[in-house]
């Protein structure tokens, strides 16, 4: 059996380009005792992958040159030497950008509850990030105003919908009229501000007449800088991501730091796997809301492994609409 895989060919300086990747073919791995051989069906593309292409110090080591790009996949077990998994099971793995892989770390997913791809999004890492970031760090109370950036995306769309379910006013920030219409009309946020509309400050003020109690920050940069000045006394900022900076060679320098002092804000960074012992709790809650029709969700799908580099470039440039995936095979 032949495997196809995408490896890191070079490290980008500034924006990612397709030449940073190389597609290779090699024989598929043989599963060792305790492992399964998986044919990957879906590959998740996520902003963190930009960080893994770099060798700068981070919370996880980067991908080495020549190594398969990291990533979560959902696939089908085609051979099993695992005590609990059988041929035909659908599993979530960390096999990365390749068609086949052998692993012992595979979690069976229930495709009768939700489509297989949802375990990479709404019922996967992005959904968990939204749940724990908002609940544990944002600590929203009914009646408060929660603002989230990248609001139409995998994490942001869940944050705003949870904020509504938990009794808050949910305000999104997204790029462009079409995304904002989706955030309001289909996801049910109370308002959505188009940050590309040229009037960010006025539009945020209009959307948040009582100020902002929780800002769930997915983007950093100028949007974070403005929001710092809109937070109410004892407001909370959940620092989840800073995608506006991922491709830049010079980090954005925040000007409104003093607002943290003046308004006694709590600003806390988060990494989803800090809650790995409690994933079951979040999946139960998210799965329950989904089964009750209370969570809306959208996917952007790129076809074929060889198009994964283009998919990541588009994601980092905001050309995705909802959770970005690659359909393999
Ligand atoms: N800390 C954690 O554990 C954790 C886990 C998962 C994700 N994250 C972070 O959460 C954020 C969202 O991730 P996701 O997977 O849900 O991605 P996503 O929102 O589905 O896609 C990324 C979105 O970011 C927005 N964006 C790109 N460049 C931007 C810019 N310069 N300014 C403002 N917005 C920009 C784009 O939306 P617009 O068109 O609206 O600009 C784009 O669609 C990322 O920062 C990611 O790194 C963190």
XYZ file of C-alpha atoms and ligand atoms in Angstrom:
377
model
C 0.000 0.000 0.000
C 1.420 3.412 -0.955
C 1.216 6.325 1.439
C 1.202 9.945 0.337
C 2.346 12.578 2.826
C 3.132 16.282 3.026
C 6.393 17.194 4.747
C 7.845 20.515 5.815
C 10.378 21.441 3.098
C 11.497 24.823 4.481
C 10.578 27.289 7.222
C 8.574 30.331 6.102
C 9.791 33.825 6.876
C 6.605 35.911 6.869
C 3.642 34.456 4.965
C 3.528 30.716 4.271
C 3.950 29.645 0.638
C 3.337 26.336 -1.108
C 7.086 25.949 -1.605
C 7.414 25.429 2.167
C 5.878 21.971 1.666
C 6.753 18.859 -0.326
C 4.467 15.964 -1.270
C 6.129 12.542 -0.997
C 5.140 8.949 -1.615
C 6.393 5.998 0.426
C 5.140 2.549 1.428
C 2.464 2.714 4.150
C 3.657 1.817 7.666
C 2.970 -1.656 9.084
C 1.118 -1.585 12.407
C 3.171 -2.917 15.323
C 1.656 -4.868 18.189
C -0.904 -2.603 19.922
C -1.289 -0.327 16.888
C -3.868 0.246 14.152
C -3.259 1.162 10.525
C -5.582 4.029 9.669
C -6.702 5.353 6.305
C -7.238 9.043 6.945
C -10.499 10.523 5.648
C -10.377 14.082 7.026
C -7.456 16.317 7.969
C -7.982 19.334 10.191
C -6.187 22.549 9.252
C -5.590 24.858 12.200
C -3.849 28.196 12.734
C -1.416 26.650 15.274
C 0.231 24.825 12.354
C 1.889 28.104 11.355
C 3.689 28.078 14.707
C 4.820 24.487 14.221
C 6.488 25.472 10.944
C 8.804 27.702 12.946
C 11.632 26.651 15.237
C 10.987 29.509 17.691
C 10.380 28.411 21.283
C 6.704 27.692 21.930
C 4.485 25.509 24.101
C 5.151 22.524 21.777
C 8.220 21.747 19.676
C 8.050 22.639 15.961
C 8.053 20.210 13.016
C 11.548 19.335 11.771
C 12.481 19.876 8.133
C 11.568 16.712 6.202
C 9.073 15.618 8.871
C 5.359 15.032 8.163
C 3.291 18.130 9.018
C 1.405 17.700 12.293
C -2.360 17.623 12.436
C -5.402 15.823 13.714
C -7.176 13.407 11.408
C -10.273 11.283 11.410
C -9.959 8.011 9.568
C -10.965 4.397 9.230
C -9.104 1.466 10.779
C -7.961 -0.796 7.912
C -5.792 -3.170 9.966
C -5.797 -3.696 13.708
C -3.279 -5.091 16.193
C -4.902 -2.981 18.912
C -6.707 -4.705 21.796
C -9.831 -2.517 21.602
C -10.115 -1.254 18.022
C -11.457 -3.173 15.039
C -11.242 -2.883 11.276
C -13.945 -0.456 10.149
C -13.886 1.704 13.327
C -13.760 5.470 12.781
C -10.991 7.007 14.884
C -9.528 10.383 15.814
C -5.724 10.450 15.648
C -2.736 12.775 15.424
C -1.356 11.209 12.250
C -0.763 14.504 10.449
C -0.780 15.354 6.767
C -0.764 11.871 5.232
C -3.149 9.307 3.790
C -2.146 6.348 5.979
C -0.472 5.961 9.337
C 0.070 3.451 12.114
C -0.558 4.490 15.699
C -1.601 3.235 19.122
C -3.149 6.596 19.993
C -6.514 6.425 18.301
C -9.841 7.344 19.872
C -12.980 5.741 18.493
C -15.666 8.274 17.539
C -19.393 7.736 17.227
C -20.519 8.677 13.721
C -24.152 8.005 14.586
C -24.101 11.129 16.812
C -22.422 13.484 14.346
C -20.592 13.339 11.000
C -16.985 12.104 11.325
C -15.520 15.514 10.416
C -17.285 17.207 13.365
C -14.822 15.473 15.721
C -12.178 17.833 14.299
C -14.294 20.914 14.933
C -17.457 21.420 16.922
C -16.963 18.164 18.856
C -13.169 18.327 18.728
C -10.266 20.566 19.674
C -11.855 23.877 18.557
C -15.107 23.142 20.422
C -13.151 22.184 23.554
C -11.153 25.405 23.290
C -14.316 27.468 23.094
C -15.940 25.639 25.998
C -13.078 25.769 28.504
C -11.783 29.176 27.456
C -15.171 30.798 27.884
C -16.364 28.860 30.906
C -13.189 28.703 32.974
C -11.333 31.875 31.991
C -14.117 34.105 30.690
C -16.464 33.121 33.536
C -19.443 34.882 31.912
C -22.473 35.718 34.035
C -26.003 36.009 32.633
C -26.624 39.512 31.312
C -22.956 40.230 30.627
C -21.568 41.122 27.195
C -19.163 38.651 25.590
C -17.206 39.729 22.508
C -15.325 37.203 20.384
C -13.086 37.803 17.358
C -12.752 35.462 14.345
C -16.421 34.933 15.176
C -17.389 32.939 12.090
C -14.535 30.469 12.596
C -14.187 27.102 14.289
C -13.555 28.406 17.818
C -15.288 31.787 17.630
C -18.588 30.447 16.310
C -18.875 28.109 19.301
C -17.818 30.769 21.828
C -20.623 33.118 20.789
C -23.270 30.423 20.691
C -22.253 29.192 24.158
C -22.356 32.781 25.422
C -25.962 33.022 24.202
C -26.878 29.636 25.725
C -25.401 30.815 29.030
C -27.528 33.970 29.064
C -25.113 36.612 27.767
C -25.170 39.199 25.020
C -22.926 37.784 22.284
C -21.096 40.125 19.935
C -18.875 38.834 17.151
C -16.074 40.509 15.226
C -15.450 39.135 11.734
C -14.026 40.168 8.380
C -16.599 41.166 5.790
C -20.340 41.544 5.435
C -21.025 37.949 4.456
C -19.334 36.524 7.536
C -21.074 39.063 9.777
C -24.477 38.215 8.300
C -23.809 34.532 8.985
C -22.713 35.239 12.572
C -25.887 37.210 13.288
C -28.502 35.455 11.229
C -27.409 31.838 11.384
C -25.368 31.601 14.569
C -27.765 33.874 16.450
C -25.284 36.375 17.917
C -26.879 39.668 19.012
C -24.529 41.691 16.823
C -21.461 41.333 14.643
C -18.914 44.010 13.808
C -17.118 43.956 10.453
C -13.541 44.938 11.365
C -12.823 45.576 7.702
C -15.641 48.147 7.577
C -13.401 51.061 8.604
C -15.235 52.111 11.794
C -14.180 49.483 14.334
C -14.305 51.721 17.409
C -17.742 53.197 16.652
C -19.150 49.859 15.587
C -17.911 48.100 18.742
C -19.379 50.915 20.855
C -22.729 50.599 19.098
C -22.765 46.804 19.460
C -21.806 46.931 23.159
C -23.883 49.705 24.752
C -23.064 48.421 28.264
C -19.360 47.903 27.541
C -17.633 44.527 27.370
C -17.305 42.058 30.254
C -15.499 39.222 28.478
C -13.340 39.515 25.387
C -12.381 36.148 23.861
C -9.375 37.082 21.763
C -8.573 34.934 18.750
C -6.676 37.532 16.751
C -4.515 39.887 18.866
C -3.179 43.025 17.156
C -5.240 46.184 16.704
C -8.530 44.502 17.575
C -7.180 43.421 20.975
C -5.717 46.897 21.487
C -9.093 48.528 20.904
C -11.009 46.000 23.012
C -8.663 46.666 25.952
C -10.183 50.134 26.139
C -13.792 48.828 25.931
C -13.629 46.380 28.871
C -15.706 47.111 31.971
C -14.325 47.150 35.501
C -13.074 43.632 36.409
C -13.501 42.456 32.806
C -11.772 39.300 31.565
C -9.713 38.749 28.430
C -9.241 35.168 27.264
C -6.034 35.124 25.219
C -6.737 32.202 22.906
C -4.837 33.154 19.749
C -3.222 36.026 17.861
C -3.695 35.034 14.241
C -3.171 38.596 12.989
C 0.477 38.154 13.991
C 1.219 34.578 12.909
C 2.665 35.532 9.527
C 4.411 38.721 10.624
C 8.106 39.055 11.266
C 7.574 41.852 13.844
C 4.984 41.266 16.612
C 2.254 43.890 17.056
C 3.015 46.080 20.059
C -0.029 46.717 22.276
C -0.483 50.373 23.234
C -3.397 50.210 25.670
C -1.785 47.993 28.331
C -2.610 50.600 30.990
C -6.329 49.739 30.671
C -5.541 46.487 32.517
C -4.495 48.495 35.547
C -7.210 51.130 35.371
C -10.060 48.626 34.990
C -8.467 45.797 37.032
C -8.780 43.420 34.105
C -7.835 39.784 34.230
C -5.913 38.730 31.120
C -5.132 35.030 30.866
C -3.628 32.880 28.152
C -5.026 29.449 27.476
C -3.953 26.236 25.798
C -6.750 23.741 25.363
C -4.823 20.690 26.522
C -4.520 22.148 30.018
C -8.051 20.732 30.405
C -7.433 17.313 28.881
C -8.621 15.565 32.039
C -12.012 17.236 31.597
C -12.573 16.781 27.841
C -15.388 14.311 28.595
C -17.368 16.988 30.415
C -17.102 19.420 27.505
C -17.904 16.812 24.862
C -20.993 15.786 26.803
C -22.185 19.398 26.995
C -21.356 20.250 23.367
C -22.800 16.946 22.119
C -25.953 17.593 24.117
C -26.448 21.110 22.723
C -25.756 19.803 19.216
C -28.283 16.958 19.585
C -30.876 19.506 20.728
C -30.234 21.606 17.615
C -28.772 24.466 19.671
C -25.362 24.682 17.989
C -24.939 25.720 14.391
C -21.740 24.861 12.558
C -20.147 25.335 9.156
C -17.173 23.757 7.363
C -14.838 24.877 4.547
C -13.564 21.854 2.653
C -10.487 21.571 0.434
C -10.334 18.410 -1.693
C -7.215 16.214 -1.701
C -4.046 16.041 0.397
C -1.941 17.865 -2.215
C -4.184 20.913 -1.705
C -3.618 21.025 2.075
C -0.835 23.677 1.800
C -3.195 25.968 -0.133
C -5.883 25.300 2.489
C -3.578 26.384 5.316
C -2.510 29.502 3.412
C -6.168 30.395 2.854
C -7.023 29.779 6.518
C -4.258 32.099 7.693
C -5.504 34.700 5.208
C -9.114 34.437 6.441
C -10.415 32.892 3.226
C -11.986 29.976 5.142
C -15.602 30.215 6.245
C -16.081 28.015 9.311
C -13.909 25.065 10.288
C -11.199 24.425 7.653
C -10.803 20.771 6.622
C -9.152 18.710 3.926
C -11.163 15.813 2.526
C -8.714 13.026 1.769
C -9.098 10.105 -0.582
N -5.153 28.386 22.706
C -5.653 27.278 22.201
O -5.625 26.212 22.814
C -6.251 27.351 20.823
C -6.928 26.248 20.279
C -7.531 26.408 19.024
C -7.413 27.609 18.338
N -6.726 28.622 18.906
C -6.621 29.930 18.241
O -7.932 30.399 18.016
C -7.948 31.246 16.878
C -9.031 30.778 15.928
O -8.717 29.464 15.478
P -9.743 28.653 14.559
O -9.189 27.313 14.395
O -11.104 28.824 15.097
O -9.624 29.417 13.175
P -10.804 30.108 12.356
O -11.381 31.202 13.184
O -11.709 29.069 11.819
O -10.004 30.735 11.133
C -9.125 31.775 11.337
C -9.832 33.134 11.138
O -9.014 34.145 11.664
C -9.394 35.364 11.082
N -8.219 36.183 10.761
C -7.174 35.859 9.975
N -6.305 36.895 9.904
C -6.827 37.885 10.664
C -6.405 39.203 10.980
N -5.267 39.702 10.505
N -7.189 39.932 11.796
C -8.336 39.444 12.278
N -8.802 38.201 12.016
C -8.039 37.441 11.204
C -10.121 35.026 9.775
O -11.484 35.396 9.944
P -11.992 36.835 9.438
O -12.280 36.686 7.978
O -13.173 37.077 10.274
O -10.872 37.769 9.648
C -10.012 33.518 9.685
O -11.141 32.951 9.088
C -6.541 31.201 16.288
O -5.819 32.314 16.744
C -5.973 29.924 16.880
O -4.570 29.943 16.940
C -6.143 28.516 20.120
